[in-house]
Amino acid sequence: MTGYTVVRDYPYPIDEVWAVLTEPEQVARWTTTGRGGRPEGFAAVPGTRFRFVGKPTMGWAGVVYCEVLAVDGPRSLRYTWRGDEETDDVTEVTYLLEPTPTGTRFTWSHTGFRGLSGLAMSRLLGGVRRRMLTEGVPPVLEDYHRARTSRS
């Protein structure tokens, strides 16, 4: 089995990073960076079945099927990931958030890929995730932080 991990440090408190990663309206803003999709039916509640819906491409219908397995907000979230509801292997995504002296460290792990096709998929998704977490999340965090502090 194989997988990938992406680690990013954000200069915002853990509760703000958690909100951007788990509030559906915020998630939709950063997951569409690159080739990701918007969440449908997502809630950070164990047992919740949801989908990421993106633009279909050759060999992919544009939908990822997921189920929330565990939540320990604001520190961790774990859910299944399946690219085709009928035939693809189930893999797992884990979010781990840790406070740091300057903000929050976010670790995205996606594991459970099998065989050569799994290796190729983990590399493809790893690149997409790096882009989302580097280019997509920071401006959403900045907007969220600004809106939150302007209300205070």
mmCIF file of C-alpha atoms in Angstrom:
data_model
loop_
_atom_site.group_PDB
_atom_site.id
_atom_site.type_symbol
_atom_site.label_atom_id
_atom_site.label_comp_id
_atom_site.label_asym_id
_atom_site.label_seq_id
_atom_site.Cartn_x
_atom_site.Cartn_y
_atom_site.Cartn_z
ATOM 1 C CA MET A 1 0.000 0.000 0.000
ATOM 2 C CA THR A 2 1.043 3.547 -0.618
ATOM 3 C CA GLY A 3 -0.107 7.078 0.040
ATOM 4 C CA TYR A 4 1.053 10.640 0.322
ATOM 5 C CA THR A 5 1.304 13.274 3.022
ATOM 6 C CA VAL A 6 1.279 17.050 2.690
ATOM 7 C CA VAL A 7 2.265 19.283 5.620
ATOM 8 C CA ARG A 8 1.601 23.017 5.698
ATOM 9 C CA ASP A 9 2.023 25.631 8.420
ATOM 10 C CA TYR A 10 -0.543 28.422 8.532
ATOM 11 C CA PRO A 11 -0.164 31.609 10.646
ATOM 12 C CA TYR A 12 -3.683 31.313 12.088
ATOM 13 C CA PRO A 13 -5.129 29.775 15.259
ATOM 14 C CA ILE A 14 -6.191 26.136 15.175
ATOM 15 C CA ASP A 15 -9.916 26.950 15.477
ATOM 16 C CA GLU A 16 -9.796 29.139 12.360
ATOM 17 C CA VAL A 17 -7.890 26.514 10.352
ATOM 18 C CA TRP A 18 -10.378 23.874 11.516
ATOM 19 C CA ALA A 19 -13.301 26.050 10.403
ATOM 20 C CA VAL A 20 -11.832 26.586 6.930
ATOM 21 C CA LEU A 21 -11.181 22.841 6.581
ATOM 22 C CA THR A 22 -14.589 21.692 7.844
ATOM 23 C CA GLU A 23 -17.284 24.336 7.244
ATOM 24 C CA PRO A 24 -18.893 23.365 3.909
ATOM 25 C CA GLU A 25 -19.019 26.918 2.516
ATOM 26 C CA GLN A 26 -15.305 27.346 3.296
ATOM 27 C CA VAL A 27 -14.322 23.885 2.004
ATOM 28 C CA ALA A 28 -15.938 24.664 -1.351
ATOM 29 C CA ARG A 29 -13.656 27.686 -1.732
ATOM 30 C CA TRP A 30 -10.318 25.858 -1.437
ATOM 31 C CA THR A 31 -11.111 22.411 -2.858
ATOM 32 C CA THR A 32 -11.838 23.858 -6.275
ATOM 33 C CA THR A 33 -8.215 25.036 -6.562
ATOM 34 C CA GLY A 34 -6.613 22.829 -9.190
ATOM 35 C CA ARG A 35 -8.766 19.855 -10.148
ATOM 36 C CA GLY A 36 -10.655 19.378 -6.894
ATOM 37 C CA GLY A 37 -14.391 19.378 -6.426
ATOM 38 C CA ARG A 38 -16.927 21.049 -4.216
ATOM 39 C CA PRO A 39 -18.367 19.090 -1.279
ATOM 40 C CA GLU A 40 -22.012 18.005 -1.315
ATOM 41 C CA GLY A 41 -23.562 16.866 1.950
ATOM 42 C CA PHE A 42 -20.381 17.294 3.985
ATOM 43 C CA ALA A 43 -20.529 17.693 7.766
ATOM 44 C CA ALA A 44 -17.755 16.925 10.249
ATOM 45 C CA VAL A 45 -19.935 14.291 11.931
ATOM 46 C CA PRO A 46 -19.059 10.574 12.031
ATOM 47 C CA GLY A 47 -21.252 8.536 9.688
ATOM 48 C CA THR A 48 -21.933 11.437 7.315
ATOM 49 C CA ARG A 49 -21.788 10.325 3.687
ATOM 50 C CA PHE A 50 -20.822 13.049 1.255
ATOM 51 C CA ARG A 51 -19.404 13.613 -2.208
ATOM 52 C CA PHE A 52 -16.846 15.840 -3.809
ATOM 53 C CA VAL A 53 -18.163 16.834 -7.227
ATOM 54 C CA GLY A 54 -15.724 18.150 -9.814
ATOM 55 C CA LYS A 55 -15.369 18.403 -13.538
ATOM 56 C CA PRO A 56 -15.422 14.967 -15.214
ATOM 57 C CA THR A 57 -12.327 14.004 -17.181
ATOM 58 C CA MET A 58 -11.361 11.010 -19.268
ATOM 59 C CA GLY A 59 -11.435 8.019 -16.934
ATOM 60 C CA TRP A 60 -13.159 9.838 -14.067
ATOM 61 C CA ALA A 61 -16.855 10.711 -13.720
ATOM 62 C CA GLY A 62 -16.053 13.756 -11.578
ATOM 63 C CA VAL A 63 -17.401 12.399 -8.276
ATOM 64 C CA VAL A 64 -15.589 11.116 -5.182
ATOM 65 C CA TYR A 65 -17.653 9.227 -2.594
ATOM 66 C CA CYS A 66 -16.730 9.681 1.062
ATOM 67 C CA GLU A 67 -17.861 8.865 4.591
ATOM 68 C CA VAL A 68 -16.699 10.578 7.771
ATOM 69 C CA LEU A 69 -15.158 7.965 10.080
ATOM 70 C CA ALA A 70 -13.904 10.004 13.043
ATOM 71 C CA VAL A 71 -13.827 13.597 14.272
ATOM 72 C CA ASP A 72 -11.915 15.132 17.155
ATOM 73 C CA GLY A 73 -12.367 18.832 16.446
ATOM 74 C CA PRO A 74 -10.359 20.944 16.168
ATOM 75 C CA ARG A 75 -7.531 18.416 15.980
ATOM 76 C CA SER A 76 -8.429 15.627 13.568
ATOM 77 C CA LEU A 77 -10.822 14.384 10.922
ATOM 78 C CA ARG A 78 -10.752 11.037 9.121
ATOM 79 C CA TYR A 79 -12.889 9.962 6.160
ATOM 80 C CA THR A 80 -13.011 7.367 3.395
ATOM 81 C CA TRP A 81 -12.365 8.262 -0.234
ATOM 82 C CA ARG A 82 -13.573 6.290 -3.237
ATOM 83 C CA GLY A 83 -13.329 7.593 -6.812
ATOM 84 C CA ASP A 84 -15.933 5.190 -8.190
ATOM 85 C CA GLU A 85 -18.711 4.080 -5.875
ATOM 86 C CA GLU A 86 -18.845 0.575 -7.343
ATOM 87 C CA THR A 87 -15.338 -0.467 -8.328
ATOM 88 C CA ASP A 88 -12.563 1.611 -6.747
ATOM 89 C CA ASP A 89 -10.756 0.608 -3.568
ATOM 90 C CA VAL A 90 -11.584 2.613 -0.481
ATOM 91 C CA THR A 91 -8.720 4.804 0.717
ATOM 92 C CA GLU A 92 -8.576 7.061 3.776
ATOM 93 C CA VAL A 93 -7.902 10.756 4.257
ATOM 94 C CA THR A 94 -6.772 12.088 7.637
ATOM 95 C CA TYR A 95 -6.483 15.712 8.708
ATOM 96 C CA LEU A 96 -4.260 16.387 11.703
ATOM 97 C CA LEU A 97 -4.025 19.911 13.145
ATOM 98 C CA GLU A 98 -1.438 20.901 15.736
ATOM 99 C CA PRO A 99 -0.970 24.313 17.334
ATOM 100 C CA THR A 100 2.476 25.834 16.841
ATOM 101 C CA PRO A 101 4.039 28.969 18.340
ATOM 102 C CA THR A 102 3.186 30.840 15.122
ATOM 103 C CA GLY A 103 -0.167 29.294 14.195
ATOM 104 C CA THR A 104 -1.204 25.803 13.110
ATOM 105 C CA ARG A 105 0.504 22.891 11.396
ATOM 106 C CA PHE A 106 -1.861 20.968 9.123
ATOM 107 C CA THR A 107 -1.005 17.451 7.948
ATOM 108 C CA TRP A 108 -3.107 15.870 5.187
ATOM 109 C CA SER A 109 -2.505 12.123 4.770
ATOM 110 C CA HIS A 110 -4.159 9.977 2.136
ATOM 111 C CA THR A 111 -3.396 6.265 2.462
ATOM 112 C CA GLY A 112 -4.492 2.867 1.205
ATOM 113 C CA PHE A 113 -3.618 3.013 -2.496
ATOM 114 C CA ARG A 114 -2.805 -0.404 -3.982
ATOM 115 C CA GLY A 115 -0.757 -1.541 -6.944
ATOM 116 C CA LEU A 116 0.676 0.471 -9.822
ATOM 117 C CA SER A 117 -2.590 2.249 -10.536
ATOM 118 C CA GLY A 118 -2.773 3.213 -6.853
ATOM 119 C CA LEU A 119 0.772 4.533 -6.951
ATOM 120 C CA ALA A 120 -0.088 6.640 -10.004
ATOM 121 C CA MET A 121 -3.282 7.912 -8.350
ATOM 122 C CA SER A 122 -1.482 8.828 -5.126
ATOM 123 C CA ARG A 123 1.072 10.835 -7.106
ATOM 124 C CA LEU A 124 -1.638 12.614 -9.102
ATOM 125 C CA LEU A 125 -3.714 13.415 -6.014
ATOM 126 C CA GLY A 126 -0.626 14.425 -4.037
ATOM 127 C CA GLY A 127 0.137 17.097 -6.629
ATOM 128 C CA VAL A 128 -3.441 18.357 -6.594
ATOM 129 C CA ARG A 129 -3.462 18.451 -2.781
ATOM 130 C CA ARG A 130 -0.171 20.345 -2.598
ATOM 131 C CA ARG A 131 -1.648 22.976 -4.888
ATOM 132 C CA MET A 132 -4.892 23.192 -2.888
ATOM 133 C CA LEU A 133 -3.095 23.508 0.429
ATOM 134 C CA THR A 134 -0.501 25.977 -0.876
ATOM 135 C CA GLU A 135 -2.619 28.148 -3.194
ATOM 136 C CA GLY A 136 -6.216 27.443 -2.167
ATOM 137 C CA VAL A 137 -6.281 27.384 1.634
ATOM 138 C CA PRO A 138 -4.198 30.534 2.480
ATOM 139 C CA PRO A 139 -6.497 33.136 0.856
ATOM 140 C CA VAL A 140 -9.573 31.450 2.365
ATOM 141 C CA LEU A 141 -7.897 31.519 5.786
ATOM 142 C CA GLU A 142 -6.986 35.169 5.339
ATOM 143 C CA ASP A 143 -10.578 36.089 4.412
ATOM 144 C CA TYR A 144 -11.991 34.010 7.269
ATOM 145 C CA HIS A 145 -9.576 35.564 9.786
ATOM 146 C CA ARG A 146 -10.281 39.087 8.542
ATOM 147 C CA ALA A 147 -14.062 38.590 8.761
ATOM 148 C CA ARG A 148 -13.784 37.061 12.211
ATOM 149 C CA THR A 149 -11.536 39.779 13.646
ATOM 150 C CA SER A 150 -13.595 42.611 12.125
ATOM 151 C CA ARG A 151 -16.639 41.351 14.085
ATOM 152 C CA SER A 152 -14.714 41.474 17.364
#
